[in-house]
XYZ file of N, CA and C in Angstrom:
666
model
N 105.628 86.544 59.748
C 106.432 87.058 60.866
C 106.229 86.157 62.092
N 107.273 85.619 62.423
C 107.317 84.865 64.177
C 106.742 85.581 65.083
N 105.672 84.870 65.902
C 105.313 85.627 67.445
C 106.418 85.400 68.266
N 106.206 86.663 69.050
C 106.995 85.896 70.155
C 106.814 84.728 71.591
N 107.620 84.275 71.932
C 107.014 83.233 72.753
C 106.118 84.062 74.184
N 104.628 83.385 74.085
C 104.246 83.332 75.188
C 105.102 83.054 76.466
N 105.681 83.981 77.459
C 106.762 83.563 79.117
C 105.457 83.903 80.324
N 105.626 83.271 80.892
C 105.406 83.153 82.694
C 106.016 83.196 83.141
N 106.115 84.123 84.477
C 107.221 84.031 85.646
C 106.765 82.553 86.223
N 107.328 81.846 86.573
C 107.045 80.221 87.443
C 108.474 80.291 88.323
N 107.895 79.467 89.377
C 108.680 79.098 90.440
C 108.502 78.129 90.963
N 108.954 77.484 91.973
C 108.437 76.128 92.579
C 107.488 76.757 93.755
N 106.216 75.959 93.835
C 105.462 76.157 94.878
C 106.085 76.300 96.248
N 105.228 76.406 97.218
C 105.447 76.276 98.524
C 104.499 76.230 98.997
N 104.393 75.450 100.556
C 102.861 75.272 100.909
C 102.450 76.171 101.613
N 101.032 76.199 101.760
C 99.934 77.272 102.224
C 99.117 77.011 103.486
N 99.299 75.383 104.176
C 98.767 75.248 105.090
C 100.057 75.529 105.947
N 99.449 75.333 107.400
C 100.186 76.102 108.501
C 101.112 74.715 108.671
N 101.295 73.665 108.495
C 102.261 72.674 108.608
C 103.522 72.434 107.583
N 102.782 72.873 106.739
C 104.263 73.409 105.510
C 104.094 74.962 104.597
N 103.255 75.552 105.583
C 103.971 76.508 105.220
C 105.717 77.066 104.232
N 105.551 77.560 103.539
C 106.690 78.291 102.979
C 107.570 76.864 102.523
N 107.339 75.569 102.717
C 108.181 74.432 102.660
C 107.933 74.168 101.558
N 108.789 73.166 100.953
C 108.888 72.086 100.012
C 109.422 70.871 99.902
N 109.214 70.257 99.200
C 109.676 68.513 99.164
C 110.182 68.000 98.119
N 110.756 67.551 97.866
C 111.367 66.398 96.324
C 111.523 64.818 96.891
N 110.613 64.447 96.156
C 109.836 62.888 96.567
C 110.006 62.279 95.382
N 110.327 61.141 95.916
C 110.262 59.659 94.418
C 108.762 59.272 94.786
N 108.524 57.805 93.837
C 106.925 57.593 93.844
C 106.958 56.780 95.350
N 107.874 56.397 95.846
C 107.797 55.923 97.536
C 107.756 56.752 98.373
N 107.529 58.266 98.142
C 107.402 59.345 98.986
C 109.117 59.091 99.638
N 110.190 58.839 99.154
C 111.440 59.082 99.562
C 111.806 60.197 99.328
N 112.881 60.907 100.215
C 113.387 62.182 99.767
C 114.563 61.720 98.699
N 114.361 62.893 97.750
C 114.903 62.780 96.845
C 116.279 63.684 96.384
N 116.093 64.664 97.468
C 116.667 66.560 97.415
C 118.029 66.120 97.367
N 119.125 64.896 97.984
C 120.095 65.193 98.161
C 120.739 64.418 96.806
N 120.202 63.715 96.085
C 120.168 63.158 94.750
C 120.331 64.168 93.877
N 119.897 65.306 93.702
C 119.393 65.692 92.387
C 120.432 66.762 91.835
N 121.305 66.013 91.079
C 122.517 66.912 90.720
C 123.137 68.180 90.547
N 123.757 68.602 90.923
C 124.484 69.442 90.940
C 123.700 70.779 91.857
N 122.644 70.234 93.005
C 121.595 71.305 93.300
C 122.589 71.987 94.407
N 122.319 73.221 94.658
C 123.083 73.731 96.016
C 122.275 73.384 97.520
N 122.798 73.127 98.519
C 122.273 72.643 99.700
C 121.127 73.679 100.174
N 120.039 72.889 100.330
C 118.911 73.695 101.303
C 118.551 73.170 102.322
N 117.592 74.092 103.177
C 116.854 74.023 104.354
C 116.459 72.349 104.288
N 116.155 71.273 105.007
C 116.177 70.475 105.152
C 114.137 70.380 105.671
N 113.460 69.748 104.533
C 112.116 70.014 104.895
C 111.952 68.787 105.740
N 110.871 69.456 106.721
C 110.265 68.873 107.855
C 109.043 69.380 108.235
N 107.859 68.743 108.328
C 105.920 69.235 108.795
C 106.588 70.152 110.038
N 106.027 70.580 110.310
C 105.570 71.416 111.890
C 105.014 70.362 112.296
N 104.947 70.612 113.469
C 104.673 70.099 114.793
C 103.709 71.243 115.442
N 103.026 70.646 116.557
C 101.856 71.509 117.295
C 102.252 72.921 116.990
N 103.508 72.833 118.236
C 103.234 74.936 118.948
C 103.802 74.811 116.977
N 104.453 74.913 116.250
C 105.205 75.336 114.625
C 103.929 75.894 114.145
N 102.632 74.741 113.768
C 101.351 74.920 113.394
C 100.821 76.153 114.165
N 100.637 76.038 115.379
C 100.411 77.194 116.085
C 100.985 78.610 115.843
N 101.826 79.008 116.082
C 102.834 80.016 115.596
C 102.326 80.432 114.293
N 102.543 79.747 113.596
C 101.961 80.628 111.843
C 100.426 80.883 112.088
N 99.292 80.069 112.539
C 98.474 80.611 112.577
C 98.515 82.142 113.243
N 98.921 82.010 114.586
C 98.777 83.369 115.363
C 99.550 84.455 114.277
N 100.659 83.810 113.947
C 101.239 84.953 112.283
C 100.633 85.406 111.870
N 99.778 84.839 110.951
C 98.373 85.063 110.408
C 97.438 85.771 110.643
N 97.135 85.970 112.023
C 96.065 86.063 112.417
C 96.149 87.976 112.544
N 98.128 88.324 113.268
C 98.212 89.160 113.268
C 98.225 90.060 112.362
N 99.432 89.453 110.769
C 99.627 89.630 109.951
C 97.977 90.554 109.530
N 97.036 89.790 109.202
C 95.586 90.051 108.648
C 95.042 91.362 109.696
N 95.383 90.970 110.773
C 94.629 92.366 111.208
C 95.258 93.901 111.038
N 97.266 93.649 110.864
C 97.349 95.174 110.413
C 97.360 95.104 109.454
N 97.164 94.326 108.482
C 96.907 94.408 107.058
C 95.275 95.008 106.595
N 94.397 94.807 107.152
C 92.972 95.399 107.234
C 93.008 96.661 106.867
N 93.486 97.800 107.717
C 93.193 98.845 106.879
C 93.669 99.313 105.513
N 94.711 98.504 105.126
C 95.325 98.840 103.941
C 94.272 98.495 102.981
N 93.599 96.794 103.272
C 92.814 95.865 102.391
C 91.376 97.409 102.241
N 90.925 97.685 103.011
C 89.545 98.799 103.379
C 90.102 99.723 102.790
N 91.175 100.918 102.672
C 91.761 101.805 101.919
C 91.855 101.719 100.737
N 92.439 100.173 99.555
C 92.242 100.339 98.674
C 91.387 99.730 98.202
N 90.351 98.930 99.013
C 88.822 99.105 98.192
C 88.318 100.144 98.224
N 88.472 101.011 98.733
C 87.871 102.400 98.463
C 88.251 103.273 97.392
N 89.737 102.948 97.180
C 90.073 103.900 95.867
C 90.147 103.242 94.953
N 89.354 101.357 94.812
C 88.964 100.822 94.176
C 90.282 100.112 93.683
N 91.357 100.047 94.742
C 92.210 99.527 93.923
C 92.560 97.439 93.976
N 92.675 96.597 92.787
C 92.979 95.078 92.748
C 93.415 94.499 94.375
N 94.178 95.529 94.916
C 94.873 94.841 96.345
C 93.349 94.206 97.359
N 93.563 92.735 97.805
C 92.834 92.095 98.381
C 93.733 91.262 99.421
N 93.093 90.704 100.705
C 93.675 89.452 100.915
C 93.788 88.583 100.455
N 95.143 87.320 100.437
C 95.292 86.203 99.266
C 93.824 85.260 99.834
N 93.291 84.877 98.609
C 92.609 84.096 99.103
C 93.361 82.160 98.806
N 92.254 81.492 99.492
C 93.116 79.899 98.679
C 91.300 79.150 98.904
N 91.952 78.311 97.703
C 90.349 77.209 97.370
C 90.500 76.063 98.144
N 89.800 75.730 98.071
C 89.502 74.295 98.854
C 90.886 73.161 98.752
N 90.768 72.449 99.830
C 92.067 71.260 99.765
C 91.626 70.324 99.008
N 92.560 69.508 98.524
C 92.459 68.457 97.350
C 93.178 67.685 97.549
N 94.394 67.809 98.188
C 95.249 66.623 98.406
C 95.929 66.516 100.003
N 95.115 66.096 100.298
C 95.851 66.172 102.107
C 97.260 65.725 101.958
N 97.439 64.583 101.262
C 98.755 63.842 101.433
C 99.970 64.477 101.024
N 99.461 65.521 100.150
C 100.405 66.619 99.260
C 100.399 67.954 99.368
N 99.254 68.324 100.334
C 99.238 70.323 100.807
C 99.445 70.422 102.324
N 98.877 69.118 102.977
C 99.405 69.827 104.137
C 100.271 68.296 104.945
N 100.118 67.025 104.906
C 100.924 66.278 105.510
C 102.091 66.170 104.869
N 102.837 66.671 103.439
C 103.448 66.708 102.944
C 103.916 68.215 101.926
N 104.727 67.940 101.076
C 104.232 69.454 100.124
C 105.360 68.570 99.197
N 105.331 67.803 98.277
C 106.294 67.826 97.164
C 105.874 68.592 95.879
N 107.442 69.215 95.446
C 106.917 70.014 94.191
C 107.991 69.337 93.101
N 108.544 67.971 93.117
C 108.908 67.491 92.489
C 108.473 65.712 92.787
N 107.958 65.079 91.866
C 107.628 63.582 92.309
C 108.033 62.763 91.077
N 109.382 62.427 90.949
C 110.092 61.846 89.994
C 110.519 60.466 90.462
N 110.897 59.435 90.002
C 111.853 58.189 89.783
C 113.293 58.200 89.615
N 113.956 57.358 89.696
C 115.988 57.681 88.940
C 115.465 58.370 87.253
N 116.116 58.956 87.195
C 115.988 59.132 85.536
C 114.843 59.822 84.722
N 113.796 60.165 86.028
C 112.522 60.518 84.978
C 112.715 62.055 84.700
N 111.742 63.235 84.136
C 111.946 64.202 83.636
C 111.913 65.463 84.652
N 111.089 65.246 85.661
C 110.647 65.930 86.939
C 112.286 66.378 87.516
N 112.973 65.507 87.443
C 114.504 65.632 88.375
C 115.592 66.315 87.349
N 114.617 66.895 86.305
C 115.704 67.464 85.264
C 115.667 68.985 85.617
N 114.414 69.287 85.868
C 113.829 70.824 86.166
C 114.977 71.632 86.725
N 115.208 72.624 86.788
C 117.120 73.434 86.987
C 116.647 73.925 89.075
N 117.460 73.752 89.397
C 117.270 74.447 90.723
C 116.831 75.551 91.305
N 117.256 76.397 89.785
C 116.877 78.342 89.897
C 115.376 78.305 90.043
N 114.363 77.510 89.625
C 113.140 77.079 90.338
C 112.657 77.558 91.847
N 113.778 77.229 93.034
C 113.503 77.369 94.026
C 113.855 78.464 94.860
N 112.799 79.131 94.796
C 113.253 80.831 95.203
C 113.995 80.954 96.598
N 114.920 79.208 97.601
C 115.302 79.512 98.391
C 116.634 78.898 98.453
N 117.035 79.011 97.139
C 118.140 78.572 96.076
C 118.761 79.456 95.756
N 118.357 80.147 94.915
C 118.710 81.298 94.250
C 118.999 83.038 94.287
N 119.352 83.460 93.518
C 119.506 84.810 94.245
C 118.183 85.198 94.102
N 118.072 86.452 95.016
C 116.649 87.311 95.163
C 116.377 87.840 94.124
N 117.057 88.353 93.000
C 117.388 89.202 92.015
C 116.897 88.389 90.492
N 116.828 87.138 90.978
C 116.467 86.235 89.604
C 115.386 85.968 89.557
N 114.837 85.973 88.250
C 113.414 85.702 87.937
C 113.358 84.531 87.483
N 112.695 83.665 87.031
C 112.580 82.320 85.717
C 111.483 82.288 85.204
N 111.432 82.294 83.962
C 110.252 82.324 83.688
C 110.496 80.652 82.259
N 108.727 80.703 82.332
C 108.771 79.562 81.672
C 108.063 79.838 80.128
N 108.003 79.558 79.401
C 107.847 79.476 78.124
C 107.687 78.779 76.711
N 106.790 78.878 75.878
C 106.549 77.712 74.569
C 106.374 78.043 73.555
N 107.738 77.977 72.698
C 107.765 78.623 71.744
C 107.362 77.819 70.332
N 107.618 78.774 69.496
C 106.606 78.250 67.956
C 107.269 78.345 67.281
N 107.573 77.971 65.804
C 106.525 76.505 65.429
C 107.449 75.348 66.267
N 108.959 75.409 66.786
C 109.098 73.960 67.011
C 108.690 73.612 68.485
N 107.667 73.387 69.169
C 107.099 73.748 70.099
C 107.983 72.646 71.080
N 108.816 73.603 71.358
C 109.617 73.783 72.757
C 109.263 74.335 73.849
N 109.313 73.722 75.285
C 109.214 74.388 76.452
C 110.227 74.923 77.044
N 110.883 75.942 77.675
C 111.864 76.144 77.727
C 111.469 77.078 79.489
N 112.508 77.128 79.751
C 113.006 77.760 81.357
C 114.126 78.497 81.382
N 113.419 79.583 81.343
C 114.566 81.295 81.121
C 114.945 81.844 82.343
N 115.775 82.482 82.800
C 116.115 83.239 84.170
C 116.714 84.750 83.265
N 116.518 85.546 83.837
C 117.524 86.909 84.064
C 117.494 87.478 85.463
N 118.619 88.312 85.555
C 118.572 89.132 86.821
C 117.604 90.572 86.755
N 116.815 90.520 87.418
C 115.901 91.794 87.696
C 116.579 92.996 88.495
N 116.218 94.534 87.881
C 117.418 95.210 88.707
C 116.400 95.646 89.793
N 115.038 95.511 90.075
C 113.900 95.635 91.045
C 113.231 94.283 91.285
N 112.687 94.191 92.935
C 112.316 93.115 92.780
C 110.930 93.220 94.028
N 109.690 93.676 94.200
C 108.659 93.952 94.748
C 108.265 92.863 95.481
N 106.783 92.762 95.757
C 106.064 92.108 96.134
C 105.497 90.919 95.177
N 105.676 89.902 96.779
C 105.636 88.511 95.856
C 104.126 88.558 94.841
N 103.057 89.186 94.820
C 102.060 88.996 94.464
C 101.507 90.310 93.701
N 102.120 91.560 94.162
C 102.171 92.821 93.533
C 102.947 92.927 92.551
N 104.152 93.062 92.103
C 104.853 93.080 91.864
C 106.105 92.255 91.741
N 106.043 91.034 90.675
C 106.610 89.754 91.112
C 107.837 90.453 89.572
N 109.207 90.780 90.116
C 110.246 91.400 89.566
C 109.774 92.757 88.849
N 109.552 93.311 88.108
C 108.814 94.563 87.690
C 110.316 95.572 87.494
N 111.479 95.352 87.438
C 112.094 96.413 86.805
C 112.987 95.902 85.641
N 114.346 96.514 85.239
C 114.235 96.022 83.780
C 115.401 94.624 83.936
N 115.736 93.835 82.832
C 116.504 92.807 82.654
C 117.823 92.869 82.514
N 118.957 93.210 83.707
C 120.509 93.319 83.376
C 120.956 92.598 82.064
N 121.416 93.448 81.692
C 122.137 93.216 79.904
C 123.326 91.584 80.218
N 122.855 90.677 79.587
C 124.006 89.745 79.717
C 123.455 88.832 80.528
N 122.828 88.828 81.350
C 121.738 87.511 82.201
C 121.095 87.346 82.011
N 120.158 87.075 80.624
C 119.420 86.075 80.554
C 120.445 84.613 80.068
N 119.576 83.843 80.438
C 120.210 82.283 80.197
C 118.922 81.100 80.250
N 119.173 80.304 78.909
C 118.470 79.304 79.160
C 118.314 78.392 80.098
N 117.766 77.885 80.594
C 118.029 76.565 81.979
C 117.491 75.629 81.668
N 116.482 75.166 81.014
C 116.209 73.741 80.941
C 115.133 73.977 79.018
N 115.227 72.756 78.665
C 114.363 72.978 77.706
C 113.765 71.336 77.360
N 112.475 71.204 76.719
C 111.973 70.134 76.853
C 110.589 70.151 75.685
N 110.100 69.257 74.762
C 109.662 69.147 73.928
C 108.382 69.045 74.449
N 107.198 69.549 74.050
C 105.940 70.356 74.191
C 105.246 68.817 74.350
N 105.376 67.998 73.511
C 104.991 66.216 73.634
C 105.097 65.575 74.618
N 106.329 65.997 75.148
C 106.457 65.100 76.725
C 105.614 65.253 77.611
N 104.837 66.943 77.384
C 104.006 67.004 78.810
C 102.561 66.766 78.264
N 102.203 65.732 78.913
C 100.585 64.903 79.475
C 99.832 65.729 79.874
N 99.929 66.430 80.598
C 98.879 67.358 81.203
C 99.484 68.741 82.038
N 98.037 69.654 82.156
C 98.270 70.978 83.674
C 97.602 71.212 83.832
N 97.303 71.010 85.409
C 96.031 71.275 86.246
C 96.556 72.329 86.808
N 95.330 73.161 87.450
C 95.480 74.235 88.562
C 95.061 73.676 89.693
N 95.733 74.036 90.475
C 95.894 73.876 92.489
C 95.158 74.936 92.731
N 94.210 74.136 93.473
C 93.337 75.568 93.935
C 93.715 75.184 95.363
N 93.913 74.749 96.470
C 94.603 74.779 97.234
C 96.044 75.519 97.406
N 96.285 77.150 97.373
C 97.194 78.050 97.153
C 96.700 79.272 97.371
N 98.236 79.955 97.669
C 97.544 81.396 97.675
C 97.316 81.726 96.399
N 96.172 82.635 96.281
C 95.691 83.588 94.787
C 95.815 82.433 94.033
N 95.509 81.533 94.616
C 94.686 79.963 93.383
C 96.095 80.184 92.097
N 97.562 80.032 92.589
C 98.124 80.509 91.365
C 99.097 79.122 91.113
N 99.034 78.140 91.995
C 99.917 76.710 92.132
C 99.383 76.018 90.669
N 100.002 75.241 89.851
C 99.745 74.552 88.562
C 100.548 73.459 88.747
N 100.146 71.947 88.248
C 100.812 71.013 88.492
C 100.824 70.518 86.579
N 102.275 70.150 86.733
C 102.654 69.966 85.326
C 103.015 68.491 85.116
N 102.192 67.719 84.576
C 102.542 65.860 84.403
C 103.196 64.996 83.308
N 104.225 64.999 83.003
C 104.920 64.219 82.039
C 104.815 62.807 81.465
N 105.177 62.929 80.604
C 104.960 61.489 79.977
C 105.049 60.158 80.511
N 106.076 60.370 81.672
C 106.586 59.276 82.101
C 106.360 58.548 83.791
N 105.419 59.869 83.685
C 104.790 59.568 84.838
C 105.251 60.522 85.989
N 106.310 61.153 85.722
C 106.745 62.332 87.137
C 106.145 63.421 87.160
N 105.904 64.136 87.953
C 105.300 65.640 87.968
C 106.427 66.732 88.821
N 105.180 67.581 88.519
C 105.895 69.195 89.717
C 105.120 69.914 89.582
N 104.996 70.401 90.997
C 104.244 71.751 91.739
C 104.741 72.831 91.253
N 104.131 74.049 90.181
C 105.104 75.277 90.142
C 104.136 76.224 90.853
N 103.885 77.573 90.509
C 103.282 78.547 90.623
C 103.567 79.420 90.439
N 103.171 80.450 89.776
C 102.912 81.933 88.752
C 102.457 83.206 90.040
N 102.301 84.117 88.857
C 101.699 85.331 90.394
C 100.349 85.659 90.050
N 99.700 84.817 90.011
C 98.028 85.276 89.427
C 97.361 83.621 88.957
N 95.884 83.726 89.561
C 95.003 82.545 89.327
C 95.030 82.416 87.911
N 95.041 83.772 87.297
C 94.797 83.709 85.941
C 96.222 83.405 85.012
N 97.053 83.642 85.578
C 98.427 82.988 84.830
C 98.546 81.351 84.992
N 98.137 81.119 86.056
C 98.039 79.390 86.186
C 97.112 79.055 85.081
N 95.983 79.274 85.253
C 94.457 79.389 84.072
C 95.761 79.472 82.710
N 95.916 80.815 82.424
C 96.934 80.145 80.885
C 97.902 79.604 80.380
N 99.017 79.816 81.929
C 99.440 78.257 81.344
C 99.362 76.638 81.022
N 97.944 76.759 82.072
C 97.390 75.184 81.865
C 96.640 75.225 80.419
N 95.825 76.079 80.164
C 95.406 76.300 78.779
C 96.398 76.079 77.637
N 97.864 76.851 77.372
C 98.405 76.684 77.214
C 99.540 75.151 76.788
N 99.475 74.836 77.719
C 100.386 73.326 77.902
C 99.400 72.440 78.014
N 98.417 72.529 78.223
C 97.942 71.032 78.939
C 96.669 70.817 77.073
């Protein structure tokens, strides 16, 4: 009897320091932008670092954010419940978490610039999930979307209601051989960023909703 395929929800990262925050990048290996190249994508926000007061501002966000968030964090350690503040691990790549953030670093033609757009949760509808997946025996990677008819908290509850009949759809698919490696980004919230490296030398930043979903899909793929 066939298993079924191991899926992850994945998405494209976004950064966690206060200079790219919530941002992203699509970079060739000259650190060129790459975003307005990459076929058939729909137009986005146009990434750019923060600047002083920008940097400033999210911290004080932060700062507020965390303090009415406190009693909630103290309430459900008491009734013992998983809810924590996100934590993030140590930096690793200055040039790539906070003076930059690419979650695509491809060439003309390489595999990184194939990845589908529904990736970028500031692309797509709110309602869509993608999840990623490797199926057996012909070990294919593949990139699934459906529409979710609920859609929660990014870290609580990352889609959680059921799958509208008729939307799922494949989006990208790619042979289990091509990919070289997957590391985990511990530089992220809830340590959940995974970087995926291809044969040919391109990569991409994704991220899952749990340290431990990064942990198996790098187990997994890499």
């Amino acid at each position: 009897m066939d298993r079924e395929p191991e899926c992850h929800r994945v998405e494209f990262a976004s950064g966690s320091a206060a200079s790219v925050e919530n941002r992203r990048s699509f970079r060739d290996h000259e650190r060129n932008d790459i975003e307005p190249d990459l076929p058939g994508w729909p137009p986005g926000q146009p990434f750019a670092v923060r600047g002083f007061f920008g940097k400033l501002g999210r911290h004080v966000h932060t700062v507020v954010t965390t303090l009415l968030m406190l009693p909630l964090y103290i309430i459900a350690g008491a009734l013992g419940s998983p809810a924590s503040p996100d934590k993030r691990g140590r930096l690793e790549e200055r040039e790539n978490e906070v003076d930059d953030f690419p979650v695509i670093w491809a060439g003309v033609g390489e595999t990184a610039r194939t990845l589908p757009w529904q990736l970028d949760p500031s692309r797509r509808s709110w309602r869509m999930v993608t999840e990623l997946e490797l199926t057996e025996p012909d070990g294919l990677v593949r990139i699934t979307s459906y529409e979710d008819t609920a859609r929660g908290s990014r870290f609580l509850a990352w889609g959680g209601g059921e799958k509208v009949p008729g939307s799922e759809a494949v989006l990208w698919t790619l042979p289990r051989k091509e990919i070289v490696g997957v590391e985990t980004k511990r530089f992220s919230m809830a340590e959940s960023d995974f970087k995926i490296s291809f044969r040919d030398g391109s990569w991409a930043r994704l991220t899952t909703n749990s340290s431990d979903g990064a942990r198996r899909i790098a187990a997994l793929l890499g």
